[in-house]
Coordinates of C-alpha atoms in Angstrom, one line a residue:
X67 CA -23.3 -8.3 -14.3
X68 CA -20.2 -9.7 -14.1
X69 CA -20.0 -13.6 -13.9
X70 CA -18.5 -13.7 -10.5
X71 CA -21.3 -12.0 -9.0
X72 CA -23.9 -14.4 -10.5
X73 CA -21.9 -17.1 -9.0
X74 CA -21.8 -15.6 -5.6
X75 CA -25.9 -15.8 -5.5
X76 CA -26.1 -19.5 -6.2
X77 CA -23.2 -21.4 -4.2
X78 CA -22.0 -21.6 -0.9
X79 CA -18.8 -23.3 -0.6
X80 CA -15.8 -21.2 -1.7
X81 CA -11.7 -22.5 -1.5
X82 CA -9.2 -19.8 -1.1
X83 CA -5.1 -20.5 -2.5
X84 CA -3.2 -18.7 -0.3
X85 CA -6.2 -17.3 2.3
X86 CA -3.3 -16.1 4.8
X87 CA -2.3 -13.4 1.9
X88 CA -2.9 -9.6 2.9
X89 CA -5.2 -9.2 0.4
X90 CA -7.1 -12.0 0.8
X91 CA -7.5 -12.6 4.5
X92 CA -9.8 -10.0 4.6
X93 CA -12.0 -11.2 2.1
X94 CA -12.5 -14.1 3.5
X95 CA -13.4 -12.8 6.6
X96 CA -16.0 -10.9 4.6
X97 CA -17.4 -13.5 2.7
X98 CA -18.3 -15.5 6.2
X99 CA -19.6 -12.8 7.6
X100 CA -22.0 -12.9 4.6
X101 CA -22.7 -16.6 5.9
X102 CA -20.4 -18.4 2.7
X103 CA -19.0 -22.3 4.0
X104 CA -15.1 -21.6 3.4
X105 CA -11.8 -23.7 3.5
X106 CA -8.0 -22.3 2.4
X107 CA -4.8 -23.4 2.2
X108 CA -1.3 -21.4 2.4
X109 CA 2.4 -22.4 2.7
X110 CA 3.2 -20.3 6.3
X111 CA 1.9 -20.3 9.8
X112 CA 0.6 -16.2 10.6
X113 CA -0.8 -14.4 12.3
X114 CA -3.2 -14.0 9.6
X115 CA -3.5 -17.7 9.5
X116 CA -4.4 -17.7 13.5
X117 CA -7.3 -15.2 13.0
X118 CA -9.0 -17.1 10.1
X119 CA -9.0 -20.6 11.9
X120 CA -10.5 -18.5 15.3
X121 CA -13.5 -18.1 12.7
X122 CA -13.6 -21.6 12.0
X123 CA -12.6 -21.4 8.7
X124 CA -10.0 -24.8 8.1
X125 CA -6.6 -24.2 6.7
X126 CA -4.4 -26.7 5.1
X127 CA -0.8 -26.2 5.2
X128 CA 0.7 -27.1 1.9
X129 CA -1.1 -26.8 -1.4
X130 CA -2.3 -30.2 -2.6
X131 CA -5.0 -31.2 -5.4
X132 CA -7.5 -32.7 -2.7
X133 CA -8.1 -29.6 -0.5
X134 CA -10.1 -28.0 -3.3
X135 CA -12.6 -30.9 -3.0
X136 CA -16.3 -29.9 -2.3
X137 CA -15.0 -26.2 -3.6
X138 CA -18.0 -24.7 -6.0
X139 CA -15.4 -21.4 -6.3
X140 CA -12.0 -21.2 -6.2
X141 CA -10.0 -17.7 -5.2
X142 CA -6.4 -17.6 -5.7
X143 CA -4.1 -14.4 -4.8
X144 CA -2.2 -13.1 -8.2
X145 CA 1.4 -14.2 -6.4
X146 CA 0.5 -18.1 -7.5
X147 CA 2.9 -19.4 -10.0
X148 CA 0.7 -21.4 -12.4
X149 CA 1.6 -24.5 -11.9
X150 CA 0.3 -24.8 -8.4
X151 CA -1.3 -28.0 -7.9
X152 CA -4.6 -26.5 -6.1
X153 CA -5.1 -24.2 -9.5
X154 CA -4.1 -26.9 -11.5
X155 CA -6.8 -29.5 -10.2
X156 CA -9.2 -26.5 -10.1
X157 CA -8.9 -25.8 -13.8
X158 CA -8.9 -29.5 -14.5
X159 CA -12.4 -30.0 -12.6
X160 CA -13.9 -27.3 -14.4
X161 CA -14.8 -25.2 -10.7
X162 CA -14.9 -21.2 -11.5
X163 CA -11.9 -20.0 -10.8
X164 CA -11.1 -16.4 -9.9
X165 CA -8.3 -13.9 -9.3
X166 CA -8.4 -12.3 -6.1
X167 CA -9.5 -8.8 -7.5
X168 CA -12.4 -10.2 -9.3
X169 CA -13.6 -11.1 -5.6
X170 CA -12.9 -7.5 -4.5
X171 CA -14.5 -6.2 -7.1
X172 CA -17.7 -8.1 -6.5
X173 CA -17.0 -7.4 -2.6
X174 CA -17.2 -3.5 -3.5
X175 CA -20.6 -4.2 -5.3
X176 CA -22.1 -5.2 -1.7
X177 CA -21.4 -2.2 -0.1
X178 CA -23.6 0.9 -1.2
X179 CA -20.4 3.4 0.0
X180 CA -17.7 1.7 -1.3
X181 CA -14.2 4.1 -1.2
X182 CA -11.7 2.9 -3.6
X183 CA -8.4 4.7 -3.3
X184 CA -6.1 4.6 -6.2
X185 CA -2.7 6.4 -6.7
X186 CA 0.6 5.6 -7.9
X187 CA 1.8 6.4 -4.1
X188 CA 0.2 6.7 -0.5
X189 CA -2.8 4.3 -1.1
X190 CA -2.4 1.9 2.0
X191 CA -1.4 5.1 4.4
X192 CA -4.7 6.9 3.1
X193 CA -7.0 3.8 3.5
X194 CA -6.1 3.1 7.0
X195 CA -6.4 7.0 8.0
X196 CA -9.8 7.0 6.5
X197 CA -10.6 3.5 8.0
X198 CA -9.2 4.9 11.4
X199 CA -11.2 8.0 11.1
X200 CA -14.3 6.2 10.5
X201 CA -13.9 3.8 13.2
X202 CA -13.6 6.1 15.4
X203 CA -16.5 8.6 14.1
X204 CA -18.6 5.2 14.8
X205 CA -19.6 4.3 11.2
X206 CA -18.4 0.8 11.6
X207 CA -16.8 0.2 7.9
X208 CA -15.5 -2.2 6.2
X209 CA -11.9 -2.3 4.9
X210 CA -9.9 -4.4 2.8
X211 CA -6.0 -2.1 3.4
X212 CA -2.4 -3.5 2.1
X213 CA -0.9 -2.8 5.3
X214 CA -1.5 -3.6 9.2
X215 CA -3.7 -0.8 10.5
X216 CA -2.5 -1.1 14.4
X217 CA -5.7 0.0 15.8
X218 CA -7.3 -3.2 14.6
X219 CA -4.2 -5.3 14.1
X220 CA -5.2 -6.6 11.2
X221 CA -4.9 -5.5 7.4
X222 CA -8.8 -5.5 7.1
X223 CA -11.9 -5.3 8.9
X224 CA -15.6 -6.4 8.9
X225 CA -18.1 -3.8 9.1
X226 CA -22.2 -3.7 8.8
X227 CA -22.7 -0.2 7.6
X228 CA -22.9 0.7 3.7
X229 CA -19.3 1.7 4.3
X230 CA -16.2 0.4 2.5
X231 CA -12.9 1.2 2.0
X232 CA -10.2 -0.4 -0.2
X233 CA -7.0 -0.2 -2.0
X234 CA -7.6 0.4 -5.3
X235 CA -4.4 -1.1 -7.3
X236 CA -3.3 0.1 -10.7
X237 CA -1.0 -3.1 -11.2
X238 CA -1.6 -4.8 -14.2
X239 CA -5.2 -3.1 -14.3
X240 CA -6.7 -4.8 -11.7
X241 CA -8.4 -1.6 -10.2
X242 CA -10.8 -1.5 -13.5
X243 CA -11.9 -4.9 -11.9
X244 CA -13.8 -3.0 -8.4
X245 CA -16.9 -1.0 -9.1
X246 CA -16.4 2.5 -6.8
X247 CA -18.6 4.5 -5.5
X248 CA -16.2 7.1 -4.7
X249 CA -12.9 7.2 -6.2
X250 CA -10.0 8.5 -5.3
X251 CA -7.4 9.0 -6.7
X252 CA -3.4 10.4 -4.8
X253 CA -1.3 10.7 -7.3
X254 CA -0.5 9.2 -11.2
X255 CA 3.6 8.7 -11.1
X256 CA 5.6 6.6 -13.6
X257 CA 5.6 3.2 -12.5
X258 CA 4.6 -0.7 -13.2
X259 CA 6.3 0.0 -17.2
X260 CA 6.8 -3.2 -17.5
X261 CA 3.0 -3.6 -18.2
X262 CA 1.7 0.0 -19.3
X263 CA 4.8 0.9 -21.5
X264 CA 4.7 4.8 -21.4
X265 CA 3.0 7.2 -19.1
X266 CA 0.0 7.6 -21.5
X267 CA -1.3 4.3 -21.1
X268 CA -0.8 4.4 -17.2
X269 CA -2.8 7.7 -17.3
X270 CA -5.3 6.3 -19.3
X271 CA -6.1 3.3 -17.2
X272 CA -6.8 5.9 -14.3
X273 CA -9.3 8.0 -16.4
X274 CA -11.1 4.6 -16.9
X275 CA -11.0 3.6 -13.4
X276 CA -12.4 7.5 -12.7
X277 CA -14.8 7.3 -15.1
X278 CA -16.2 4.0 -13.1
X279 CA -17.2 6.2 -9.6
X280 CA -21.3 6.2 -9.3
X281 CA -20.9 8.9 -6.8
X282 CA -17.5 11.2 -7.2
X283 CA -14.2 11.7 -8.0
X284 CA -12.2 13.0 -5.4
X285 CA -8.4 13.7 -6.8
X286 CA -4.9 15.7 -6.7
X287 CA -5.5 19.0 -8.1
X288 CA -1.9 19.8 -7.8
X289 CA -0.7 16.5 -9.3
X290 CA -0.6 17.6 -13.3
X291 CA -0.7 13.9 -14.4
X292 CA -3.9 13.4 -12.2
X293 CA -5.6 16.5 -13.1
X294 CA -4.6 14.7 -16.7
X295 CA -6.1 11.9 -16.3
X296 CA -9.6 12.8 -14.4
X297 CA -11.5 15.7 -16.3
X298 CA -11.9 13.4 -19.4
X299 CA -13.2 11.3 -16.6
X300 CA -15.2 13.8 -15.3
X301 CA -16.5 14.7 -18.5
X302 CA -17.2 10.9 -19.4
X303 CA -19.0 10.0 -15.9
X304 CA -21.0 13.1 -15.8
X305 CA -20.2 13.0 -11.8
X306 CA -18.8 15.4 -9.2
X307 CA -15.5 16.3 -8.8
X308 CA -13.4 17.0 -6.1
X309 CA -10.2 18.3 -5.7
X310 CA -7.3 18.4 -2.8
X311 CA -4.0 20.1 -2.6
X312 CA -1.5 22.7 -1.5
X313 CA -2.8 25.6 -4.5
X314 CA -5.9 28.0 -3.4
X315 CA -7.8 26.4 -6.4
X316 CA -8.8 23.4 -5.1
X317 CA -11.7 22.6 -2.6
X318 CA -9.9 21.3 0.0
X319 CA -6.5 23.1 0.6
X320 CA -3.9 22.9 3.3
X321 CA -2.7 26.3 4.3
X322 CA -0.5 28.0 7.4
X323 CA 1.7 24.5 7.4
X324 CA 3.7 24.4 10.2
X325 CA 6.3 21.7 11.6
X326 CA 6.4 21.1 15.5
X327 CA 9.1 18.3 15.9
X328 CA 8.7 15.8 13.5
X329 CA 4.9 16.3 12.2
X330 CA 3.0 18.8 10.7
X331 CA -0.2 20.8 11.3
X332 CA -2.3 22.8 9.4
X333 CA -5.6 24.6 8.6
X334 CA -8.1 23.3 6.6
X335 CA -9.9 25.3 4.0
X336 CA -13.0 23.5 2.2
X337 CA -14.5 26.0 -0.5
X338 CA -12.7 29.2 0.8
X339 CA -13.9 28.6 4.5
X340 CA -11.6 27.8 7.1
X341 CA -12.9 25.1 9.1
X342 CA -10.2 24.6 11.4
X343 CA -6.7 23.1 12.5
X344 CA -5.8 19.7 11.6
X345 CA -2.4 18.2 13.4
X346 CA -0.9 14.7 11.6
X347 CA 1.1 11.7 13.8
X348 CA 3.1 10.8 11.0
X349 CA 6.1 12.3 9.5
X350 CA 6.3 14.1 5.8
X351 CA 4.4 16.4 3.4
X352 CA 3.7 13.5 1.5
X353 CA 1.2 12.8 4.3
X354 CA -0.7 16.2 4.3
X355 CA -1.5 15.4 0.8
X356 CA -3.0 11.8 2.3
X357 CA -4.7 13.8 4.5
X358 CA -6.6 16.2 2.6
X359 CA -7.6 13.2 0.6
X360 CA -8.9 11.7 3.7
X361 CA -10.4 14.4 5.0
X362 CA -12.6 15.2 1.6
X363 CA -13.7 11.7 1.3
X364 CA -14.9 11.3 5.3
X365 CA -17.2 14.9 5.2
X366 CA -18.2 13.8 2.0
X367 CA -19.6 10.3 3.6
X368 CA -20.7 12.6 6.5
X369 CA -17.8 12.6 8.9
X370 CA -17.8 16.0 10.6
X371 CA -14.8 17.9 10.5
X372 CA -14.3 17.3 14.3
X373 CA -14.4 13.8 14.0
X374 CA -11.5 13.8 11.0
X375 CA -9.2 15.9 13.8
X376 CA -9.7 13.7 15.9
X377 CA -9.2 10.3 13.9
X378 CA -6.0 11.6 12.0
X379 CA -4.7 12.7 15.2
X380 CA -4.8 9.2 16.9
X381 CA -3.7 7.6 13.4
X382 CA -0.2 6.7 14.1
X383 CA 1.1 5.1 10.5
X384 CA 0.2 1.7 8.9
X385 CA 2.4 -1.1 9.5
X386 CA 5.3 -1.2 7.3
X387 CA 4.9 2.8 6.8
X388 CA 8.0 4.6 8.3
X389 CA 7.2 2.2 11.5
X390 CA 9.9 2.8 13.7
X391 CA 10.6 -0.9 15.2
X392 CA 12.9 -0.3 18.2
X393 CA 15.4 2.2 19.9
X394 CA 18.7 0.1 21.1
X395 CA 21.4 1.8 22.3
X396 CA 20.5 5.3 20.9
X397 CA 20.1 4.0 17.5
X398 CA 16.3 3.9 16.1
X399 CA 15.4 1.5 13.8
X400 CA 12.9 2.5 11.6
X401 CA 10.9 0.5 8.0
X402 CA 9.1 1.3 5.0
X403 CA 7.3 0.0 1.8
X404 CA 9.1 3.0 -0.5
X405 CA 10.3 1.2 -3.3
X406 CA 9.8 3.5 -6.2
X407 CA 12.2 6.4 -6.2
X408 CA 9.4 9.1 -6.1
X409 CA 8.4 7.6 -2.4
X410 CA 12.5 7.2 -1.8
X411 CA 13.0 11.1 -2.0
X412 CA 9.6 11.9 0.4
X413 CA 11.0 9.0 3.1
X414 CA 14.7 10.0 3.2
X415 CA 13.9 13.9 2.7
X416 CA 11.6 13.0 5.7
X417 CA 14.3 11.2 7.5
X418 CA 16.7 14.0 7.2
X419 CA 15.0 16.4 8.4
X420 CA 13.9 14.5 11.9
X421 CA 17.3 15.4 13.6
X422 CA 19.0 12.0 13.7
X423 CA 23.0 12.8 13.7
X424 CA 23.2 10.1 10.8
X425 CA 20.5 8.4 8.2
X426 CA 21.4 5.1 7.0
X427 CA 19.2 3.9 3.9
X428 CA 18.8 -0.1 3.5
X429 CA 17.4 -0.2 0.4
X430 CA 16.6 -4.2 -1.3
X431 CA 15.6 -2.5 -4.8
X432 CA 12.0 -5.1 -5.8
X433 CA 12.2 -5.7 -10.0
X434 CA 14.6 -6.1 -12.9
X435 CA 12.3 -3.7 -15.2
X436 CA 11.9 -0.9 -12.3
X437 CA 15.3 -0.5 -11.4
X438 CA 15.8 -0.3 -15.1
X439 CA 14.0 1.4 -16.3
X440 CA 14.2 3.9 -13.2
X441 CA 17.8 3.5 -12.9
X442 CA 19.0 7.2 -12.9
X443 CA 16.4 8.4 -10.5
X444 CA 17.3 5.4 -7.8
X445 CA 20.4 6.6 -8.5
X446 CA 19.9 10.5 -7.5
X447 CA 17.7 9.8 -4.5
X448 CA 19.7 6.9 -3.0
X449 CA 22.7 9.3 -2.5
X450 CA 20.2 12.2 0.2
X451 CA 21.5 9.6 3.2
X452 CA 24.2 9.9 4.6
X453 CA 25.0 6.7 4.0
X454 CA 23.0 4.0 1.6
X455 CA 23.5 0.1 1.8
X456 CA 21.8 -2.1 -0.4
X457 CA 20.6 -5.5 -1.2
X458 CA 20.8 -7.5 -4.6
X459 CA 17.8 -6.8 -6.5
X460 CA 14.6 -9.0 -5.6
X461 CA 13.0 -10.3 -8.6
X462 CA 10.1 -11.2 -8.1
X463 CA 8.0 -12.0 -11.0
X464 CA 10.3 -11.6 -13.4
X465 CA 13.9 -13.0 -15.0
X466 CA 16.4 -10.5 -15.4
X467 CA 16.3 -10.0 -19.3
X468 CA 17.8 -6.3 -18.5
X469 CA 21.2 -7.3 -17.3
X470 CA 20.5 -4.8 -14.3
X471 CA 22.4 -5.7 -10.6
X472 CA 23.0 -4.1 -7.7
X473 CA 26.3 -3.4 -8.2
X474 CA 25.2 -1.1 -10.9
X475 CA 23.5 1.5 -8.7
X476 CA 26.2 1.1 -5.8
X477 CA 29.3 2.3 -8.4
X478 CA 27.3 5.5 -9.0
X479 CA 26.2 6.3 -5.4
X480 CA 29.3 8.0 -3.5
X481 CA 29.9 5.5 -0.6
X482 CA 27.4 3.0 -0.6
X483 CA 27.8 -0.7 -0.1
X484 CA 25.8 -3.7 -1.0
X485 CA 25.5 -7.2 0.7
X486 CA 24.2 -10.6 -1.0
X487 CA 22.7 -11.6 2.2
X488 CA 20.2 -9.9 5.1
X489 CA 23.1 -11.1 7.9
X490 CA 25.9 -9.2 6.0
X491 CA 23.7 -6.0 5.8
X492 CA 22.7 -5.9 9.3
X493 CA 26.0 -6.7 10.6
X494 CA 27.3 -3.9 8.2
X495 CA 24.5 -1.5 10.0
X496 CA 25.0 -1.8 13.5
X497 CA 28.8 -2.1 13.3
X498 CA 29.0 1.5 11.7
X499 CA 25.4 2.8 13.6
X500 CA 26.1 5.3 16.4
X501 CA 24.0 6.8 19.2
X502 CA 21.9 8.8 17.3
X503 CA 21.5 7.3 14.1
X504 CA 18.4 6.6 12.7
X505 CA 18.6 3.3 10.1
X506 CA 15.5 2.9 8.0
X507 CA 15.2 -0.4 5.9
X508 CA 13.4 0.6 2.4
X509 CA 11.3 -1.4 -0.4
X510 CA 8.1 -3.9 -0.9
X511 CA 9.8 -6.9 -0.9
X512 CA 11.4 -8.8 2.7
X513 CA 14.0 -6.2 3.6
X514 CA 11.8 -5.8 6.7
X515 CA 13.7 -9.4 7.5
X516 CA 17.0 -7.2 7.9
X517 CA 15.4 -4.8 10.3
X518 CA 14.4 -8.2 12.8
X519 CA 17.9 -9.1 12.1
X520 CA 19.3 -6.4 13.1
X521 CA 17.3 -5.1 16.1
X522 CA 18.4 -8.7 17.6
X523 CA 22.0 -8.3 16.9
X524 CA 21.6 -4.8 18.4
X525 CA 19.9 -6.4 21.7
X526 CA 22.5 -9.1 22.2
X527 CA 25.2 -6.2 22.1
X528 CA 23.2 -4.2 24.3

């Protein structure tokens, strides 16, 4: 058993560095829930912040040595730069310290039904349909999602069933920290080099994280990197598997796909039997494939079919999911996490095919090493807009050791721009905008900033 979990049995009094983080508000609202004394600290008033001090939990503002004091476990979120003075003093004193998925992985060991969805693309989308679609089907889960699943408002709830979804995060390997019941797994796509080096190793990181599931598999029978990746899984765990898609071959198959406005419908086969029509509230293919993924891991949990309409009907999107913001003027703004070019193409193919008289891309590309390494793919999708603005690249993590800007990608994409600053790309947008026009601001980083900026520009116009 993994240290952390032995821990967990004998103390009480837990500190979390950064508590008002997406991924870790919800696990603190798990842990009280399981009765644990907790404190945190975090550097920004939130939303988030608001909800975890309504449980009673205190929050310091600021990160300072002494709020760790009386801690007997320390939980930091992986965006802490090292020489934070709360994980500094924790190390010092000697007090277990823990990454935040070493937490979610002993979270997922509570929960008898645990649902860990993994995939290169799609995995925050597909955990808030499936959490939606059990919420409503009354199995009162508990989910821990990397976006803002409207219906609860939050980007995680508390359940008391043996039900439990999560994202299940292939970044730097932390998935291989959670212990699934069910996995899941979307799609395996090129991405996060900078760590795995080639697609093998990538691949291989998901056949381990497969191979981990004490229940199934349910994955992509379409995708030929997943199918890849899970039969030595499958072979290795000696457990079921299930497959989704678009071919006749797999279990669960979407067929008769038909586009009414901007979302899709179609009938769902499971095992050659037609069990009925299934109608999405979100745009793009990409999302029947989420779909079919939520669908196969509901029935097998025992969601009825019925139920799975009826919850992927009401789902709506996730927040920061193609979440269209406001409609000023004629103009819709619109915003999305896409930031590797695979989830580009679906989003601005989507776009383009919504009837807007004009798409305007505002892309901030996220990482030195993925815009790099990517470069000639962000390249070829950045140009199906009509038109394509762009930000300097956001670091991050890293230092730019590849000598890759902006300005780059801009001198090979026919009539783009780029802008140093969120002000002088919104001003650009809604100067050139017309009734009409749909602009959608792209990428995992704070371009959603630019959106705010501009839907207030738009309104003092109006």
């Amino acid at each position: 058993m993994p240290e952390i979990d032995n821990l967990l049995k004998s103390i009480k009094r837990i500190h979390f560095i950064g508590i008002g983080g997406s991924g870790m508000c919800p696990l603190a609202e798990i842990l009280h829930k399981e009765g644990y004394i907790l404190s945190g600290s975090d550097n920004n008033e939130t939303d988030t912040l608001a909800r975890i001090r309504a449980l009673g939990i205190p929050v310091a503002m600021g990160q300072r040595a002494e709020n760790i004091e009386g801690a007997e476990m320390i939980v930091y979120t992986a965006a802490l730069l090292k020489d934070n003075p709360e994980l500094v003093a924790a190390k010092e004193s000697g007090i277990p310290t823990f990454e935040r998925s070493k937490l979610l992985g002993a979270v997922t060991r509570i929960y008898p039904n645990s649902i860990c969805i993994s995939g290169t693309h799609g995995k925050t989308t597909s955990c808030s349909m499936l959490t939606q679609v059990l919420i409503e089907a009354d199995f009162d889960p508990t989910a821990v999602i990397g976006g803002k699943l409207p219906l609860t408002g939050s980007n995680g709830m508390v359940g008391h069933s043996e039900h439990m979804v999560c994202e299940a995060c292939e970044f730097v390997d932390t998935f291989l920290d959670l212990s699934p019941d069910v996995a899941v797994v979307l799609n395996i796509d090129e991405d996060h080099l900078d760590y795995f080096k080639t697609l093998e190793n990538l691949k291989n990181s998901f056949t381990k994280f497969a191979s981990m599931a004490t229940k199934a598999i349910i994955y992509n029978g379409d995708d030929a990197n997943t199918v890849e990746a899970i039969l030595p899984a499958l072979k290795e765990s000696g457990k079921p598997g299930i497959t989704f898609g678009f071919e006749k071959s797999n279990d669960y198959y979407a067929d008769n796909i038909s586009n009414n406005n901007e979302y899709d419908s179609f009938d769902l086969v499971r095992h050659g039997e037609k069990l009925g029509r299934v109608t999405l509230s979100i745009p793009g293919k990409h999302n029947i494939y989420n779909a079919l993924a939520v669908i196969a891991a509901a029935m097998y949990s025992g969601v009825t079919f019925e139920q799975c309409v009826r919850g992927i009907a009401d789902f709506h999107g996730a927040g920061r999911r193609f979440e269209k913001l406001a409609e000023i003027d004629g103009i819709t703004i619109a915003d999305d996490y896409a930031h590797h070019p695979r989830e580009l193409e679906v989003t601005l193919k989507t776009a383009m095919n919504m009837g807007y008289k004009k798409v305007w891309a505002v892309f901030q590309p996220f990482t030195y090493s993925r815009t790099a390494m990517l470069f000639d793919d962000f390249v070829r999708v950045l140009q199906i807009p009509d038109r394509c603005i762009m930000t300097e690249i956001m670091g991050s993590r890293e230092i730019n050791t590849y000598g890759i800007y902006t300005e780059q990608l801009a001198e090979k994409i026919p009539g783009s721009v780029w802008f140093n600053t969120f002000e002088e790309v919104a001003q650009y947008a809604v100067d050139n905008a017309e009734s009409g026009d749909l602009i959608i601001t792209l990428g995992c980083g704070d371009i959603y900033k630019a959106a705010k900026i501009m839907i207030k520009k738009l309104k003092e116009r109006h």
